[in-house]
Short mmCIF file of C-alpha atoms in Angstrom, two decimals:
data_model
loop_
_atom_site.label_atom_id
_atom_site.label_comp_id
_atom_site.label_asym_id
_atom_site.label_seq_id
_atom_site.Cartn_x
_atom_site.Cartn_y
_atom_site.Cartn_z
CA UNK A 14 -9.19 12.17 -7.45
CA UNK A 15 -8.88 8.34 -8.44
CA UNK A 16 -8.67 7.29 -4.77
CA UNK A 17 -11.31 4.23 -4.15
CA UNK A 18 -13.66 4.93 -1.24
CA UNK A 19 -14.13 1.63 1.53
CA UNK A 20 -16.78 0.91 2.91
CA UNK A 21 -18.24 0.45 5.82
CA UNK A 22 -15.20 2.44 7.34
CA UNK A 23 -15.31 0.53 10.06
CA UNK A 24 -17.37 -3.11 10.76
CA UNK A 25 -17.67 -4.96 13.29
CA UNK A 26 -18.56 -8.91 13.45
CA UNK A 27 -18.80 -11.72 15.31
CA UNK A 28 -15.88 -14.90 14.74
CA UNK A 29 -17.56 -17.45 11.92
CA UNK A 30 -19.64 -14.69 10.47
CA UNK A 31 -19.35 -13.57 6.83
CA UNK A 32 -17.40 -10.09 6.26
CA UNK A 33 -18.08 -8.01 2.97
CA UNK A 34 -16.55 -4.43 2.43
CA UNK A 35 -17.43 -2.26 -0.40
CA UNK A 36 -14.71 -0.34 -3.00
CA UNK A 37 -15.87 2.62 -4.94
CA UNK A 38 -13.73 3.99 -7.53
CA UNK A 39 -14.26 7.16 -10.36
CA UNK A 40 -12.08 6.73 -13.42
CA UNK A 41 -10.96 3.55 -15.99
CA UNK A 42 -8.89 1.18 -14.47
CA UNK A 43 -6.87 -1.55 -15.47
CA UNK A 44 -7.23 -3.46 -12.46
CA UNK A 45 -8.41 -3.30 -8.55
CA UNK A 46 -6.21 -5.07 -6.15
CA UNK A 47 -7.28 -5.83 -2.14
CA UNK A 48 -4.70 -5.55 0.78
CA UNK A 49 -4.52 -5.87 4.26
CA UNK A 50 -2.79 -4.56 6.97
CA UNK A 51 -2.31 -5.26 10.61
CA UNK A 52 -1.57 -2.26 13.10
CA UNK A 53 1.28 -0.62 12.71
CA UNK A 54 2.61 -3.19 10.15
CA UNK A 55 2.85 -2.72 6.51
CA UNK A 56 0.42 -4.00 3.93
CA UNK A 57 0.01 -7.46 2.70
CA UNK A 58 -1.96 -8.18 -1.23
CA UNK A 59 -4.60 -10.07 -0.83
CA UNK A 60 -5.81 -10.66 -4.83
CA UNK A 61 -5.61 -8.72 -7.90
CA UNK A 62 -9.04 -8.62 -10.26
CA UNK A 63 -7.91 -7.75 -13.54
CA UNK A 64 -10.92 -5.00 -15.33
CA UNK A 65 -11.92 -7.93 -17.50
CA UNK A 66 -12.46 -10.21 -15.05
CA UNK A 67 -16.11 -10.23 -12.99
CA UNK A 68 -15.30 -12.61 -9.63
CA UNK A 69 -12.08 -14.17 -8.65
CA UNK A 70 -11.24 -16.70 -5.58
CA UNK A 71 -9.00 -17.17 -2.99
CA UNK A 72 -9.08 -19.55 -0.33
CA UNK A 73 -12.14 -17.83 1.90
CA UNK A 74 -11.82 -14.56 -0.31
CA UNK A 75 -13.95 -13.53 -2.73
CA UNK A 76 -14.05 -10.66 -4.86
CA UNK A 77 -16.18 -9.23 -7.72
CA UNK A 78 -15.77 -6.12 -10.18
CA UNK A 79 -18.23 -4.06 -11.68
CA UNK A 80 -16.59 -2.18 -13.70
CA UNK A 81 -20.32 -0.27 -15.29
CA UNK A 82 -20.60 0.93 -11.33
CA UNK A 83 -17.03 1.61 -10.98
CA UNK A 84 -17.26 -0.42 -7.99
CA UNK A 85 -15.59 -4.13 -6.38
CA UNK A 86 -16.64 -6.11 -2.74
CA UNK A 87 -14.43 -8.19 -1.17
CA UNK A 88 -16.27 -10.75 1.19
CA UNK A 89 -14.63 -12.85 4.02
CA UNK A 90 -16.55 -16.08 4.10
CA UNK A 91 -16.03 -17.56 7.72
CA UNK A 92 -14.29 -14.80 9.54
CA UNK A 93 -11.55 -15.74 12.02
CA UNK A 94 -10.12 -13.17 14.88
CA UNK A 95 -6.63 -12.91 12.66
CA UNK A 96 -8.82 -11.32 10.16
CA UNK A 97 -9.04 -8.49 12.38
CA UNK A 98 -7.39 -5.67 10.29
CA UNK A 99 -7.52 -2.81 7.84
CA UNK A 100 -8.36 -3.93 4.15
CA UNK A 101 -7.54 -1.30 1.26
CA UNK A 102 -8.75 -1.50 -2.51
CA UNK A 103 -6.31 -0.08 -4.72
CA UNK A 104 -7.10 0.81 -8.25
CA UNK A 105 -3.99 -0.05 -11.04
CA UNK A 106 -3.28 1.81 -14.09
CA UNK A 107 -1.06 0.85 -16.87
CA UNK A 108 1.10 2.96 -18.04
CA UNK A 109 5.57 2.58 -17.59
CA UNK A 110 5.01 1.06 -13.95
CA UNK A 111 2.55 -0.61 -12.04
CA UNK A 112 1.45 2.41 -9.85
CA UNK A 113 -1.82 2.19 -8.02
CA UNK A 114 -3.94 4.34 -5.44
CA UNK A 115 -5.40 3.29 -2.30
CA UNK A 116 -8.80 4.02 -1.21
CA UNK A 117 -9.57 5.07 2.53
CA UNK A 118 -9.75 1.61 4.28
CA UNK A 119 -12.50 -0.86 6.32
CA UNK A 120 -11.53 -1.60 9.49
CA UNK A 121 -12.74 -4.61 10.35
CA UNK A 122 -12.83 -6.15 13.93
CA UNK A 123 -13.77 -9.61 14.32
CA UNK A 124 -14.69 -10.84 17.75
CA UNK A 125 -13.72 -14.26 19.11
CA UNK B 21 8.95 -15.56 -2.15
CA UNK B 22 8.64 -11.74 -2.80
CA UNK B 23 9.78 -10.18 0.74
CA UNK B 24 10.61 -6.70 0.93
CA UNK B 25 12.78 -5.76 4.13
CA UNK B 26 12.44 -1.79 5.59
CA UNK B 27 14.72 -0.77 7.77
CA UNK B 28 14.80 0.36 10.65
CA UNK B 29 11.53 0.10 11.86
CA UNK B 30 11.29 2.81 14.49
CA UNK B 31 13.34 6.29 14.73
CA UNK B 32 13.18 9.40 17.53
CA UNK B 33 15.08 11.66 16.62
CA UNK B 34 15.55 15.30 16.73
CA UNK B 35 14.52 17.99 15.26
CA UNK B 36 16.90 19.16 12.34
CA UNK B 37 18.17 15.18 11.82
CA UNK B 38 18.74 13.11 8.88
CA UNK B 39 17.37 10.23 8.45
CA UNK B 40 17.69 7.75 6.26
CA UNK B 41 15.40 4.67 5.48
CA UNK B 42 15.96 1.31 3.36
CA UNK B 43 14.30 -0.78 1.37
CA UNK B 44 15.40 -4.23 0.18
CA UNK B 45 13.83 -7.24 -2.05
CA UNK B 46 15.27 -9.77 -0.47
CA UNK B 47 14.46 -12.11 -2.87
CA UNK B 48 14.05 -10.84 -6.06
CA UNK B 49 14.73 -8.05 -8.27
CA UNK B 50 12.90 -4.86 -8.21
CA UNK B 51 12.54 -2.52 -11.16
CA UNK B 52 10.70 -0.34 -9.26
CA UNK B 53 9.77 0.53 -6.19
CA UNK B 54 7.51 2.88 -4.18
CA UNK B 55 7.54 5.33 -1.14
CA UNK B 56 4.12 5.75 1.24
CA UNK B 57 3.56 7.78 3.73
CA UNK B 58 0.45 6.83 6.35
CA UNK B 59 -0.74 9.52 9.13
CA UNK B 60 -2.45 7.51 11.63
CA UNK B 61 -6.26 6.34 10.73
CA UNK B 62 -5.81 6.96 6.99
CA UNK B 63 -4.56 5.35 3.52
CA UNK B 64 -1.29 5.30 1.98
CA UNK B 65 -0.35 8.52 -0.02
CA UNK B 66 2.08 7.51 -2.93
CA UNK B 67 5.49 9.90 -2.40
CA UNK B 68 7.39 8.93 -5.17
CA UNK B 69 8.03 6.36 -7.73
CA UNK B 70 12.07 4.77 -7.34
CA UNK B 71 13.19 3.67 -11.08
CA UNK B 72 16.11 1.68 -10.60
CA UNK B 73 19.26 3.28 -12.34
CA UNK B 74 17.33 6.50 -12.54
CA UNK B 75 15.90 9.87 -11.09
CA UNK B 76 12.64 9.08 -8.69
CA UNK B 77 9.37 10.45 -9.85
CA UNK B 78 7.58 12.28 -7.15
CA UNK B 79 4.12 12.83 -6.87
CA UNK B 80 2.68 16.71 -6.95
CA UNK B 81 3.23 18.05 -3.17
CA UNK B 82 6.17 16.14 -2.55
CA UNK B 83 9.44 18.18 -2.40
CA UNK B 84 12.01 16.24 -3.92
CA UNK B 85 14.44 17.89 -2.14
CA UNK B 86 13.09 17.21 1.01
CA UNK B 87 12.77 13.08 0.54
CA UNK B 88 15.67 12.29 -1.10
CA UNK B 89 15.21 9.04 -2.89
CA UNK B 90 18.04 6.61 -4.17
CA UNK B 91 17.44 3.46 -6.30
CA UNK B 92 21.15 2.19 -7.14
CA UNK B 93 20.41 -1.30 -7.24
CA UNK B 94 17.59 -3.89 -8.21
CA UNK B 95 17.39 -4.90 -4.39
CA UNK B 96 17.87 -1.53 -2.80
CA UNK B 97 15.93 1.76 -2.68
CA UNK B 98 16.59 4.38 0.42
CA UNK B 99 14.52 7.31 1.37
CA UNK B 100 16.40 9.95 3.48
CA UNK B 101 13.98 12.73 5.22
CA UNK B 102 17.08 15.25 5.57
CA UNK B 103 16.37 18.21 8.14
CA UNK B 104 13.43 16.32 9.50
CA UNK B 105 10.92 18.45 11.76
CA UNK B 106 8.18 17.44 13.63
CA UNK B 107 5.29 17.68 11.02
CA UNK B 108 7.95 15.11 9.15
CA UNK B 109 6.56 12.33 12.19
CA UNK B 110 5.01 9.88 9.90
CA UNK B 111 4.75 6.06 9.25
CA UNK B 112 6.43 5.46 5.99
CA UNK B 113 6.21 2.14 3.78
CA UNK B 114 8.04 0.99 0.58
CA UNK B 115 7.18 -1.25 -1.84
CA UNK B 116 8.21 -3.17 -4.38
CA UNK B 117 7.02 -4.78 -7.98
CA UNK B 118 8.11 -7.94 -9.12
CA UNK B 119 8.62 -6.18 -12.23
CA UNK B 120 6.98 -3.33 -14.25
CA UNK B 121 4.39 -5.29 -16.08
CA UNK B 122 1.02 -3.95 -15.75
CA UNK B 123 -1.04 -6.23 -13.04
CA UNK B 124 1.81 -6.92 -10.69
CA UNK B 125 1.25 -6.84 -7.22
CA UNK B 126 3.07 -4.70 -4.82
CA UNK B 127 4.99 -6.34 -1.84
CA UNK B 128 5.00 -3.94 1.27
CA UNK B 129 7.99 -3.72 4.27
CA UNK B 130 6.58 -3.47 7.16
CA UNK B 131 7.30 -0.01 7.31
CA UNK B 132 8.68 2.79 9.60
CA UNK B 133 7.64 4.85 12.38
CA UNK B 134 9.94 8.40 12.34
CA UNK B 135 9.26 10.34 15.20
CA UNK B 136 10.86 13.77 14.98
CA UNK B 137 10.97 15.28 18.78
#
């Protein structure tokens, strides 16, 4: 299965701290995406990193990709209570259309 | 931009009922839409890929006669759960891509929580 595995499954931090989530996958990818899901809602796209990129930033988010280790990390700096959500990585492949496979998710709780 | 609307947000109905869920891209044309199913505290499982003007491509293990998908226009895809039973109760989410090119993110609807009594 290509499904990514996120680590940790759950993470609880204090507001202002940094949160790091990791994603590992099994086979070659074209890109890796990170999404956020608030409870009972749809997913919000956060950032996409291509297989030939190693690091990408977007606001307080920093994503790294190591294709040799088949892993990625998402760092949220200076976390806020509003960052409380589940975070999923999704691996994308080429071939006709943009199909992705979602990982198991990390549930992040930011305590005010 | 890239807003996807999913309707209804919640459905509660009796066993045997057929339920239709709509997914609309409001401000862009979506050649491809995706339908997912999510069980509590689990990840999203892709059910099928819906391409405008052609038959949907179903993932292994998903019954195409049970989950009917229609993508009649570039802004609308529908998922019909036929003769729904309690085991079909789940959170169904659609998404759409701006185009078929590689490295395009998906834009998600807010999901439909289906409860079959």
